[in-house]
Coordinates of C-alpha atoms in Angstrom, one line a residue:
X11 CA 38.7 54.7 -94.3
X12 CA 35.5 55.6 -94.9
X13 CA 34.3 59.6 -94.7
X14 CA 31.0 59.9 -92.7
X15 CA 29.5 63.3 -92.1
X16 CA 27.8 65.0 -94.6
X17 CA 30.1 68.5 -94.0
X18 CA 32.9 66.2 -94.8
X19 CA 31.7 65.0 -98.3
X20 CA 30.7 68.2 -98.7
X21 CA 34.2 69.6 -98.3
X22 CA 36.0 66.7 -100.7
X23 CA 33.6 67.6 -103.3
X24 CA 34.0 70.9 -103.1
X25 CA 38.0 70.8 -102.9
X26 CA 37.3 67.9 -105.6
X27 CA 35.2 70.8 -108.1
X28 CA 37.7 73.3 -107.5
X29 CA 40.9 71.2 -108.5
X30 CA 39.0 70.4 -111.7
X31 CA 38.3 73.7 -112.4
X32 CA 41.7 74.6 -112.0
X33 CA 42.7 72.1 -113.8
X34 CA 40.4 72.9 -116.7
X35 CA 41.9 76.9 -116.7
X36 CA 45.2 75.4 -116.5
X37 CA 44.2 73.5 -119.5
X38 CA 42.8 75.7 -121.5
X39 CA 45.1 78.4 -121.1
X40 CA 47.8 76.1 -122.3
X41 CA 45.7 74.7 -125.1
X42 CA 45.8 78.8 -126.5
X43 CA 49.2 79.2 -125.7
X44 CA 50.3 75.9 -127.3
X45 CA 48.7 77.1 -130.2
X46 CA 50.4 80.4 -130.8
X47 CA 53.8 78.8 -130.5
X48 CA 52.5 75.7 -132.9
X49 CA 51.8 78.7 -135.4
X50 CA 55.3 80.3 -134.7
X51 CA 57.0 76.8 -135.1
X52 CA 54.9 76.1 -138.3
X53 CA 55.7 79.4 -139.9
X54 CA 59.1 78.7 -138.8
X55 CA 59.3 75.5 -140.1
X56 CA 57.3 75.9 -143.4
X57 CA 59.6 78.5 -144.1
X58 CA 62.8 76.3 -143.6
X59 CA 61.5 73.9 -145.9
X60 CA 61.1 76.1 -148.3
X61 CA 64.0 78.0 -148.2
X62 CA 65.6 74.6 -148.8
X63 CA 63.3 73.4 -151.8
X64 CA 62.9 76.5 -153.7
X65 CA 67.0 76.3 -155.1
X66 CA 66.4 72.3 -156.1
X67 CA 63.0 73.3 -157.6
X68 CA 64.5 76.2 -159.7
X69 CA 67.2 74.0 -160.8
X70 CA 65.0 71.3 -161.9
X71 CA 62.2 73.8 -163.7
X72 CA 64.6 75.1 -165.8
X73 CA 66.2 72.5 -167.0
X74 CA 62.7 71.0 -167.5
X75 CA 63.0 68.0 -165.1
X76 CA 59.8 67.2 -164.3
X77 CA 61.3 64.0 -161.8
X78 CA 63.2 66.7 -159.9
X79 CA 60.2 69.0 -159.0
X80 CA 58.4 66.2 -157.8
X81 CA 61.4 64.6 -155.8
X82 CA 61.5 68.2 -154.3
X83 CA 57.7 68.5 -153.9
X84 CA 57.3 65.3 -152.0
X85 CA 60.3 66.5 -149.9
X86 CA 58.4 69.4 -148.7
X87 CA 55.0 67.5 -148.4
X88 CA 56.8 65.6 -145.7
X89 CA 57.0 68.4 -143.2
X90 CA 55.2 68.0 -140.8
X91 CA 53.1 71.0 -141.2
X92 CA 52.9 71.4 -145.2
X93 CA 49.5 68.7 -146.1
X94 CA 49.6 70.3 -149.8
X95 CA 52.2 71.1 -152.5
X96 CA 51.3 72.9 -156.2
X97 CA 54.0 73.4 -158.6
X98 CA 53.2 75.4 -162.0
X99 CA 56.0 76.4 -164.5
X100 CA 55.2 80.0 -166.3
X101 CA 54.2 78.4 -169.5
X102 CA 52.7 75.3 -168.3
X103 CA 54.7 72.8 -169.2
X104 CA 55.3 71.7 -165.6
X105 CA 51.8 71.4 -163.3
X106 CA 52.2 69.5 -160.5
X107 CA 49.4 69.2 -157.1
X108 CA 50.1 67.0 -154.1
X109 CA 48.4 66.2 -151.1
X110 CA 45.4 68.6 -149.7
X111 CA 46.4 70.6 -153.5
X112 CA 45.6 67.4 -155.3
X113 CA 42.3 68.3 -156.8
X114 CA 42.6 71.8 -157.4
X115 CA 42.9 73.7 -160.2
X116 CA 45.3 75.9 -160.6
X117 CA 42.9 78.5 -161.9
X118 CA 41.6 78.1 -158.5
X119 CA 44.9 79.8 -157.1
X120 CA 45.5 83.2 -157.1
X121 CA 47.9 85.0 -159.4
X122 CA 51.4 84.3 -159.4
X123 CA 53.5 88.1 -158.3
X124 CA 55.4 88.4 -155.0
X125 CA 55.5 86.0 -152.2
X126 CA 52.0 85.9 -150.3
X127 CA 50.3 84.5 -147.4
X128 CA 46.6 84.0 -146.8
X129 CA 44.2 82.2 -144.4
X130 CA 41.0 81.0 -144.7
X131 CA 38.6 79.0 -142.1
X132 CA 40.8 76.0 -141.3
X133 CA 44.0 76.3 -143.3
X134 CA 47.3 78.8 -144.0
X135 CA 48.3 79.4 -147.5
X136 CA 51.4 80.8 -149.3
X137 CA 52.0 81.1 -152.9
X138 CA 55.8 81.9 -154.0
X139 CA 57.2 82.9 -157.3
X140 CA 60.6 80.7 -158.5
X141 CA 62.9 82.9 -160.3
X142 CA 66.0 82.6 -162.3
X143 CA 68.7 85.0 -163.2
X144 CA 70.0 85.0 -166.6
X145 CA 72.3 87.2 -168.2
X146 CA 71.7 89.4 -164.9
X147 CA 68.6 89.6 -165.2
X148 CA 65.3 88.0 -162.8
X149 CA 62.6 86.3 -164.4
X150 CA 59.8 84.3 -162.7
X151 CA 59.8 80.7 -164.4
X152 CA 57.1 79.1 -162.2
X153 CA 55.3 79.1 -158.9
X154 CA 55.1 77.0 -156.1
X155 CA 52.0 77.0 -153.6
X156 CA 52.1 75.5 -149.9
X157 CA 49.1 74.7 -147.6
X158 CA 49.3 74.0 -144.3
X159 CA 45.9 72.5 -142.1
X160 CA 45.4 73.8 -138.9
X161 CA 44.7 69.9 -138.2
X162 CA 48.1 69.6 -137.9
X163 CA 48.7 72.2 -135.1
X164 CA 45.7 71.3 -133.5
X165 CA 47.3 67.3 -133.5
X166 CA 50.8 68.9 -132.4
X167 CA 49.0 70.9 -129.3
X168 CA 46.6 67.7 -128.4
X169 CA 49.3 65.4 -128.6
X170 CA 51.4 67.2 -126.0
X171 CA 48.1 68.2 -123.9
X172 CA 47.3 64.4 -123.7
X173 CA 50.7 63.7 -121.5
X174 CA 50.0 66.9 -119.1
X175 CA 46.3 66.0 -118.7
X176 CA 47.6 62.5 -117.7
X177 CA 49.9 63.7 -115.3
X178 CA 47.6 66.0 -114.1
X179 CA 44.5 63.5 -113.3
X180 CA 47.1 60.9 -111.7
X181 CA 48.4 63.6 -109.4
X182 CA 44.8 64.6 -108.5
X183 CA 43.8 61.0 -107.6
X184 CA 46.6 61.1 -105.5
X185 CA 45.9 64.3 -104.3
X186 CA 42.2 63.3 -103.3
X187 CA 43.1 60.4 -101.6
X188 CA 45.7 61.9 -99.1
X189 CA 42.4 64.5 -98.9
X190 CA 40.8 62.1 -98.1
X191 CA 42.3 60.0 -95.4
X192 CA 43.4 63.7 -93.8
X193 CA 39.7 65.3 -94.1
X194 CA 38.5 61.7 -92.2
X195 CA 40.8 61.8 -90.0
X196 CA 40.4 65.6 -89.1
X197 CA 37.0 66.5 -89.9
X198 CA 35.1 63.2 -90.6
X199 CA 35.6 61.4 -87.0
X200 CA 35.3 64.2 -85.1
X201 CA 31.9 65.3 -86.6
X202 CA 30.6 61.6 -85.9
X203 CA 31.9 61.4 -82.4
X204 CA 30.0 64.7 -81.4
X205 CA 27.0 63.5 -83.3
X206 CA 27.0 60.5 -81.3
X207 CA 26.9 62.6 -78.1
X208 CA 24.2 64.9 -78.8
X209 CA 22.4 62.0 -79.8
X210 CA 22.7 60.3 -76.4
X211 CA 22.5 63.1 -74.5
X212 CA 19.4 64.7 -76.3
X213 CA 17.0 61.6 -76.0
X214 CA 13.7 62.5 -74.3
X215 CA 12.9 65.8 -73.2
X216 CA 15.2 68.5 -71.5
X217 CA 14.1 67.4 -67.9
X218 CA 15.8 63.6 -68.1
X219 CA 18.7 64.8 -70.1
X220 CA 22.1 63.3 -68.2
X221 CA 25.3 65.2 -67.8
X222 CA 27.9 63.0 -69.8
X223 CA 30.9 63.8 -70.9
X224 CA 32.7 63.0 -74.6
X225 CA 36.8 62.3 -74.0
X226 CA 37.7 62.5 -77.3
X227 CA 36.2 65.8 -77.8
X228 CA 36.9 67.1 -74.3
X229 CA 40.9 67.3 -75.3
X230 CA 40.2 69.2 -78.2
X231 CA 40.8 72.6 -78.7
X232 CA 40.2 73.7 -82.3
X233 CA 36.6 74.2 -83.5
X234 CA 34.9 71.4 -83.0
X235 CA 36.1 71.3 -79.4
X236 CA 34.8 75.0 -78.6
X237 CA 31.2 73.7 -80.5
X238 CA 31.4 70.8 -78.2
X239 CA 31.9 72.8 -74.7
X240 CA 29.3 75.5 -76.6
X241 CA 26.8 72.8 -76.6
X242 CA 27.5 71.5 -73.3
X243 CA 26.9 75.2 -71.7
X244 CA 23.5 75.9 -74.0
X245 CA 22.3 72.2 -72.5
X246 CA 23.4 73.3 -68.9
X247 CA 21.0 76.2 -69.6
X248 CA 18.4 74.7 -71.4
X249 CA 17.9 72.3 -68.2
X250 CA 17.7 75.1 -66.0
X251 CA 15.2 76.6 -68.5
X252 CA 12.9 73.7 -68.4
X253 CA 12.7 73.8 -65.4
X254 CA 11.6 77.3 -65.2
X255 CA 9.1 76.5 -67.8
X256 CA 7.1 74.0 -66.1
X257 CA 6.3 76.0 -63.3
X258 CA 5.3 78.7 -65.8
X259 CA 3.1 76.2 -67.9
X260 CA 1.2 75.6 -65.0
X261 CA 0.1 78.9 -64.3
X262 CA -0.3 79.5 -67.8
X263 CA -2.5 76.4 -67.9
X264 CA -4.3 78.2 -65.3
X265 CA -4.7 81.3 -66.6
X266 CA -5.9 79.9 -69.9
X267 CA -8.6 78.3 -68.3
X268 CA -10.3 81.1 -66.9
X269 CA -9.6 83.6 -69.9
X270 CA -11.2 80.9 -72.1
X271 CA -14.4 80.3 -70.2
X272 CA -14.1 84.9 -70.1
X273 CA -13.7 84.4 -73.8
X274 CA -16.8 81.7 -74.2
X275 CA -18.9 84.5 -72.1
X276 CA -17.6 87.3 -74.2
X277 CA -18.2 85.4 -77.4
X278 CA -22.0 84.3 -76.4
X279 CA -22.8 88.4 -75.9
X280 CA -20.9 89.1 -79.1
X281 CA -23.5 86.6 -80.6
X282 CA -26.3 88.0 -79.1
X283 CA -24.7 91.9 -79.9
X284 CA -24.5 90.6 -83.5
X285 CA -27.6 89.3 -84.0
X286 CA -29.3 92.1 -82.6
X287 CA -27.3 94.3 -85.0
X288 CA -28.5 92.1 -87.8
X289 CA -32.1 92.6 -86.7
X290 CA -31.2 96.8 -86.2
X291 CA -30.0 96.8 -89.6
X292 CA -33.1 94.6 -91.2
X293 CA -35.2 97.4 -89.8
X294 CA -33.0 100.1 -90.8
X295 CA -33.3 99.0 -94.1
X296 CA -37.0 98.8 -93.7
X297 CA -37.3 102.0 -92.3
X298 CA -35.6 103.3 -95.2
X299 CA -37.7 101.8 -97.7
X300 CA -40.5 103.5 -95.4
X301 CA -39.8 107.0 -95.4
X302 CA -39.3 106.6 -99.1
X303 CA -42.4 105.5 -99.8
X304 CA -43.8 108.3 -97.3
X305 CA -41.8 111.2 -99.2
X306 CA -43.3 108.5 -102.5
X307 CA -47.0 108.8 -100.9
X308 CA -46.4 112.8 -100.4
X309 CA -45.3 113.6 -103.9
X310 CA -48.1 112.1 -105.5
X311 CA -50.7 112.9 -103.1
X312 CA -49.6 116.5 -104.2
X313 CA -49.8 115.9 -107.5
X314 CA -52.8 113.7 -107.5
X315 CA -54.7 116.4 -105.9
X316 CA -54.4 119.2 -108.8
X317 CA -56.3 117.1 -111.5
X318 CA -59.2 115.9 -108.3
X319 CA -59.5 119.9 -107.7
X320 CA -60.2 120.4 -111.2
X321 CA -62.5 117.4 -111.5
X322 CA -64.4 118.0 -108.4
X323 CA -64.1 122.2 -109.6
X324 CA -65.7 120.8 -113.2
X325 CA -68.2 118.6 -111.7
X326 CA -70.0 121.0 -109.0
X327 CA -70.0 123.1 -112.1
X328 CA -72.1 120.6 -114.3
X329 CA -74.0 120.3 -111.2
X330 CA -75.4 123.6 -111.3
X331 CA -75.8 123.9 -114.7
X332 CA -78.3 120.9 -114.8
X333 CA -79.7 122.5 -111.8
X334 CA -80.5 125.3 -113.8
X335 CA -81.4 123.3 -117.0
X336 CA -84.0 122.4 -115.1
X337 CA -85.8 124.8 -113.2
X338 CA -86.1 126.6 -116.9
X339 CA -88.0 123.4 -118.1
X340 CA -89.9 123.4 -115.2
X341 CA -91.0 126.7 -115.9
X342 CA -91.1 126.5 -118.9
X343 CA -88.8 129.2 -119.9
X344 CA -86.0 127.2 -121.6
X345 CA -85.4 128.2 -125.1
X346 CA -83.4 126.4 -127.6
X347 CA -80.2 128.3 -127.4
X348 CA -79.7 127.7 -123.5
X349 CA -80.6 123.9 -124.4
X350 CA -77.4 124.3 -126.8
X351 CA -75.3 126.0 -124.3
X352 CA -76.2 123.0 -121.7
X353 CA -75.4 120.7 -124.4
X354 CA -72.0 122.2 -124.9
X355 CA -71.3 122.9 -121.4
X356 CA -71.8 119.0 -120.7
X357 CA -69.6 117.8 -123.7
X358 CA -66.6 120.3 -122.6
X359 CA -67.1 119.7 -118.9
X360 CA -66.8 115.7 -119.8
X361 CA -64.2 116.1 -121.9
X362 CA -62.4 117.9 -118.7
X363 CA -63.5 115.6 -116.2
X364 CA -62.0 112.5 -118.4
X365 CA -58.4 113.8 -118.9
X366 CA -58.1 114.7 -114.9
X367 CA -59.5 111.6 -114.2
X368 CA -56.9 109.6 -116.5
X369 CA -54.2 111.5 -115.3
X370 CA -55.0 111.2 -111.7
X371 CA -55.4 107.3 -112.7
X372 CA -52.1 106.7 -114.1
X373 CA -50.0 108.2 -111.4
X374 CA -51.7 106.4 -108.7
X375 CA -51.5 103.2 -110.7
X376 CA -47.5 104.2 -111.7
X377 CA -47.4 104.6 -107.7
X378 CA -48.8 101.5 -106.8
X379 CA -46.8 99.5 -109.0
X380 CA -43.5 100.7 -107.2
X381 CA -45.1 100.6 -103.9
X382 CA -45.9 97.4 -104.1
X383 CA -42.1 96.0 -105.1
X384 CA -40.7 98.3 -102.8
X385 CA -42.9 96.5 -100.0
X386 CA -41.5 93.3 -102.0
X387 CA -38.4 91.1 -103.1
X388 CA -40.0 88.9 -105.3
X389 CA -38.3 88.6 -108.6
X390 CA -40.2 89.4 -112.0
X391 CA -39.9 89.7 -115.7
X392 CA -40.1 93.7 -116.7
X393 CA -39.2 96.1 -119.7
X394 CA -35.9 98.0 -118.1
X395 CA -37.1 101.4 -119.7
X396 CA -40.9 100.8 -119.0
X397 CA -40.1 99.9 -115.5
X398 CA -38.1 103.0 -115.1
X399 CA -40.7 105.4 -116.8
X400 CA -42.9 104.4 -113.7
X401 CA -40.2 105.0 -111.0
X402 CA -39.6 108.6 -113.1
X403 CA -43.1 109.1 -113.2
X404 CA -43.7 108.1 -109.2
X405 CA -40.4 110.7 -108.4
X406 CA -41.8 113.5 -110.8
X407 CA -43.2 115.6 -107.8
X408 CA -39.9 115.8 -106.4
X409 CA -38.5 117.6 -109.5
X410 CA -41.0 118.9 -112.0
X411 CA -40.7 122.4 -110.5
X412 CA -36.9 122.6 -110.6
X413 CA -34.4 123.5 -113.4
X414 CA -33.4 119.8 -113.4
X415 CA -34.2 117.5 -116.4
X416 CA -34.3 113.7 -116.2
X417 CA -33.7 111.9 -119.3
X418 CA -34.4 108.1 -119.7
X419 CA -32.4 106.7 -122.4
X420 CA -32.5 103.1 -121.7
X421 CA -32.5 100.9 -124.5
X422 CA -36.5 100.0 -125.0
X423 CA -35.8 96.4 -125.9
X424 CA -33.7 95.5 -122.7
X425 CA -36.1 93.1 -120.9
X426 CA -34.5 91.2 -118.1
X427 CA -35.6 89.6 -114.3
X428 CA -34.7 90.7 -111.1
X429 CA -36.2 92.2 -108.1
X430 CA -37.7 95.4 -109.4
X431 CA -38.6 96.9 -105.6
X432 CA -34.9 96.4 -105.4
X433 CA -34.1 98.6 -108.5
X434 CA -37.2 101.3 -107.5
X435 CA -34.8 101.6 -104.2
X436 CA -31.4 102.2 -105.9
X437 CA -32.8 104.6 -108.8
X438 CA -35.3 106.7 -105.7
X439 CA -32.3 106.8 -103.3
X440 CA -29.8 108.0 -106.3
X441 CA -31.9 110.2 -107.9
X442 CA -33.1 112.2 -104.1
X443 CA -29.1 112.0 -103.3
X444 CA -28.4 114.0 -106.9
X445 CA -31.5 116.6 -106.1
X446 CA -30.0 117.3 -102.5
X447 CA -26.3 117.2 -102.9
X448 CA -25.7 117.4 -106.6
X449 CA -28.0 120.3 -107.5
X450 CA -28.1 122.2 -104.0
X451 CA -31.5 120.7 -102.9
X452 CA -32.9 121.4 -106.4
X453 CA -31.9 125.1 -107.2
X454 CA -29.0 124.6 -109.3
X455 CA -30.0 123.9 -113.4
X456 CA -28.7 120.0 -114.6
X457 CA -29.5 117.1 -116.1
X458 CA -30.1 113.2 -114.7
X459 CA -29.5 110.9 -117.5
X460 CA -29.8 106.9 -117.5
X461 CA -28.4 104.9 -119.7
X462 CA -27.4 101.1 -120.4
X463 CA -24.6 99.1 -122.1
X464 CA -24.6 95.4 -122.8
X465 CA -21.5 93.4 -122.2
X466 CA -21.4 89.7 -122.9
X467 CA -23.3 88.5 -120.2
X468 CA -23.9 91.4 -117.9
X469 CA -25.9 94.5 -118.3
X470 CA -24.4 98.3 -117.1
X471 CA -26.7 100.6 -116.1
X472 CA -25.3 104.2 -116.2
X473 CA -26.2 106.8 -113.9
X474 CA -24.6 110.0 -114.2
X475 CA -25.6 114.0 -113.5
X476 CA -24.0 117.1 -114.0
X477 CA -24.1 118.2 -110.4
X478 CA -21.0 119.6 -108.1
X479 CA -20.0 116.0 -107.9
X480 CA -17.5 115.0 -104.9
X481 CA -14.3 115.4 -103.5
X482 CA -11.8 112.7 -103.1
X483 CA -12.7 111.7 -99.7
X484 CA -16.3 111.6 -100.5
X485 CA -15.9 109.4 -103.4
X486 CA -13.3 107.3 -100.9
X487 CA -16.5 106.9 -98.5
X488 CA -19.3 107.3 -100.4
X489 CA -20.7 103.7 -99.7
X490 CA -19.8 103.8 -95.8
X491 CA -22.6 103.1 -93.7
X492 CA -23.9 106.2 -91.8
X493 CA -21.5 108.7 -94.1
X494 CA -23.6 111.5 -94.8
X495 CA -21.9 115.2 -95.7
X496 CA -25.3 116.9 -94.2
X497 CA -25.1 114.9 -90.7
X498 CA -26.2 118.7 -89.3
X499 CA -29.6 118.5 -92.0
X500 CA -30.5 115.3 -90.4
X501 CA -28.8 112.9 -93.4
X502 CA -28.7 109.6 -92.2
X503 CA -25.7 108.3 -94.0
X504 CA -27.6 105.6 -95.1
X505 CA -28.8 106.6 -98.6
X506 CA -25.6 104.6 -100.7
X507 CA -24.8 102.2 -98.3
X508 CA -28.7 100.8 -98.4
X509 CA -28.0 101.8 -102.6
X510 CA -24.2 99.5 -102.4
X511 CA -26.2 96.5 -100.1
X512 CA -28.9 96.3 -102.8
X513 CA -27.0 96.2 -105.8
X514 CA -24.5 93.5 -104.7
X515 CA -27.2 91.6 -102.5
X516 CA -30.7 91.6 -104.3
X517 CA -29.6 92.2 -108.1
X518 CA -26.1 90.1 -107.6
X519 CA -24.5 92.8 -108.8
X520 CA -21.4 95.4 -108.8
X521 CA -21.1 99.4 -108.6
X522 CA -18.5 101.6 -108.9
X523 CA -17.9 105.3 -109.0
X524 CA -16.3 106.2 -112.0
X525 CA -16.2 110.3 -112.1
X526 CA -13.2 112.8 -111.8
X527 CA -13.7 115.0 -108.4
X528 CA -15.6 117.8 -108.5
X529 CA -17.3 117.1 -111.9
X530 CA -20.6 115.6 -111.5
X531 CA -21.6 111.9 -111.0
X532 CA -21.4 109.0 -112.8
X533 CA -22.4 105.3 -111.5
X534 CA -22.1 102.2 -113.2
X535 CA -24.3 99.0 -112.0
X536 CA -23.1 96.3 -113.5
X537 CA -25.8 92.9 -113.2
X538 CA -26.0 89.6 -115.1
X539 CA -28.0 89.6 -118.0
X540 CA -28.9 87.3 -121.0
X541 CA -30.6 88.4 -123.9
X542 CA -31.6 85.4 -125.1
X543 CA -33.2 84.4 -121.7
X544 CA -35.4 88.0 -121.0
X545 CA -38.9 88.1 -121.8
X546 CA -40.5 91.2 -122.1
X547 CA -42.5 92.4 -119.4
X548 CA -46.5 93.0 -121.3
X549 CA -47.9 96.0 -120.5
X550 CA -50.9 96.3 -117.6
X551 CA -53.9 97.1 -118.5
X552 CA -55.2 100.2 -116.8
X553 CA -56.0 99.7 -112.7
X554 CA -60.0 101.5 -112.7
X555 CA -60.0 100.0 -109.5
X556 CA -57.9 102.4 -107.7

């Protein structure tokens, strides 16, 4: 007999589990109840032998006969259920301590007094007075103090447990092998045979399947025979589907052909369309960069010409007065005091001339400088705050005649590399989005502030104003490409898209909004930095050539 399928075993072992678990509450159930009766019967007991002891003990502690107690002692020792005796007369002169009592003391005890019981952990205890009446009158003459282990009980209840779990496991052997033969018989065979068939019927694919037929299944009517004729009817159909499929895959072959050589075409023009894109973007970008430098080139053209006017202004006026310097030595009618008016004329008019000309100077070199890496992505050392002044400086047309402050409080020891056109980019477009939608092009008062933070190895630079600031679905869109709240102004929506491209792209950075709605601006650039790498960018001399 031997049980084959796997739902079979699974069944014994499961029946198998079940009985022993049953078992095991039977078990325990009458391991607790044995116990409370083994505590009645030892209480019963206990007090039997007692009841029987306690006259010869009197007897024999009052007439002093110390071979009588212990006669009667050792009679109750042999109970079962008592492992200790202690007898004590009143004045001593009989102390006796058998079994688990042996070695204790009968200060140890508690006081003699009326008949008490007491447990502790693993034992029951009861300490009885022995009294004798004399002349009608009770007096206690000694005591006598029982213990009883719950070893014993717990040897009682295993010993009758032992004969019941025997019987038990023998009729569950027997139980499981009739199981056994029946499941093998019912479940076991049956289970093989139709495994057999769907085997042999199931080699190959659908399309050579055979009808056969299983006799010792066909009869059956229970379960296994209805899963048999189910499987014979989902086969029927599963030919008939085949077939259908076949003439399906080949106009599916078909039509996969031709939308694969539509979707080769389709992805060659997406290549193209993408490429062209990239190129569209490029000079987007560029075009960007452009028109920033043009709005750059108009600024400080602007302010460029003031300190020219005053030079040119200064110079047509030394001009003439050498002019007239002149002609009075030529006539001889120059005196000493319009030689020292000429003379003062000249140092002021220098002095004049040399400050316009400085300042005109450094804006056109402060210009150049950030026209030139705005034209470039070539990485160099630079002086984060120095570097900024000049971007400030090249931007100051666009906001020295508004209410709006910029404030650069960038550490002046943060020197660092990275691709300062790249950086002129990001503060210009930030700084002409703040003046244009922050400050309502430039008529509301505020402040522009940058600042920095130095993390472990990265480097935050904080940009933050106190303009409107933006709504939540600004702030949700802010860095989509051609976004743009002033579409109607001709805004581009390109502004902090090129701003998001630049700081992830050419300073391998991160940026992030982090500002409540409504309550200005503040942007965090986060790029890798180490201190111990930078090297401070030195300080140009001044460009005379320009």
């Amino acid at each position: 007999m031997t049980v084959n399928a796997s739902l079979a075993r699974r069944l014994l072992l499961y029946i198998t589990l079940g009985v022993a678990i049953a078992i095991l509450v039977t078990i325990l159930m009458q391991y607790s109840a044995l116990n409370r009766t083994m505590e009645g019967l030892r209480n019963q007991n206990v007090d039997a032998s007692l009841d029987n002891m306690l006259p010869i003990i009197q007897e024999s502690m009052w007439a002093f006969d110390d071979s009588g107690v212990t006669r009667a002692a050792n009679a109750l020792l042999r109970d079962p259920y008592i492992s200790g005796v202690a007898v004590r007369s009143a004045e001593g002169e009989i102390s006796l301590n058998l079994g688990d009592l042996n070695n204790m003391s009968f200060t140890d005890l508690p006081p003699g007094g009326d008949r008490t019981e007491w447990n502790d952990a693993n034992s029951l205890f009861i300490s009885t007075p022995v009294v004798h009446e004399f002349n009608n009158s009770e007096s206690v003459i000694g005591w006598i103090y029982l213990r009883s282990d719950d070893g014993l009980i717990d040897n009682q209840v295993r010993l009758v447990l032992g004969g019941v779990i025997i019987s038990a496991v023998l009729a569950i052997v027997l139980l499981l092998i009739g199981l056994y033969a029946l499941v093998d018989r019912i479940v076991a065979v049956p289970i093989k045979a139709f495994t057999d068939f769907v085997e042999r019927t199931s080699k190959g694919d659908v399309s050579t399947w055979v009808v056969q037929r299983e006799p010792s299944l066909e009869a059956r009517s229970d379960e296994i025979g209805r899963l048999y004729q189910s499987f014979n009817d989902q086969r029927d159909r599963l030919i008939e589907h085949e077939k259908e499929l076949l003439e399906y895959r080949t106009e599916l072959e078909a039509t996969v052909s031709e939308r694969t050589e539509a979707l080769q075409r389709s992805n060659t023009e997406l290549s193209e369309s993408l490429e062209k894109l990239q190129i569209a973007q490029d000079e987007l970008l560029q075009s960007e960069k452009l028109a920033s430098l043009g709005n750059l080139v108009s600024g400080v053209a602007h302010e460029v010409n003031t300190p020219l006017g005053v030079s040119i202004t200064a110079a047509s006026h030394l001009t003439s007065e050498a002019r007239q310097t002149q002609r009075d030595l030529e006539n001889e009618t120059l005196t000493k005091s319009d030689l020292e008016r000429f003379f003062h004329e000249c140092l002021e008019t220098g002095t004049l001339l040399s400050s316009n000309l400085d300042r005109a100077a450094q804006l056109i070199r402060s210009f150049k400088q950030v026209a030139v890496d705005q034209t470039s992505d070539e990485q160099r050392d630079i002086n984060l705050q120095v570097y900024v002044d000049e971007i400030l400086a090249s931007l100051k047309p666009k906001y020295k005649n508004t209410p709006i402050t910029v404030v650069n409080d960038i550490d002046p020891d943060i020197a660092l590399q990275l691709t300062p056109g790249a950086l002129a980019q990001i503060i210009t477009n930030l700084i002409i989005n703040s003046l244009l939608h922050g400050f309502d092009d430039s008529t509301r008062p505020g402040q522009i502030r940058l600042y920095n933070r130095v993390q472990k190895k990265t480097l935050e630079l904080i940009y933050e104003d106190d303009g409107e600031g933006m709504g939540p679905d600004t702030q949700k869109r802010m860095f989509d490409p051609f976004f743009t709240t002033r579409r109607s102004s001709g805004g581009s929506g390109l502004g902090m898209n090129i701003v998001f491209n630049l700081v992830t792209g050419k300073l391998n950075g991160k940026i992030r909004l982090d500002s409540p709605p409504h309550k200005g601006c503040r942007l965090i650039i986060t790029i890798p930095y180490s201190p111990a790498d930078a090297t401070p960018e030195p300080t140009p001399p001044p460009d005379t050539a320009s």
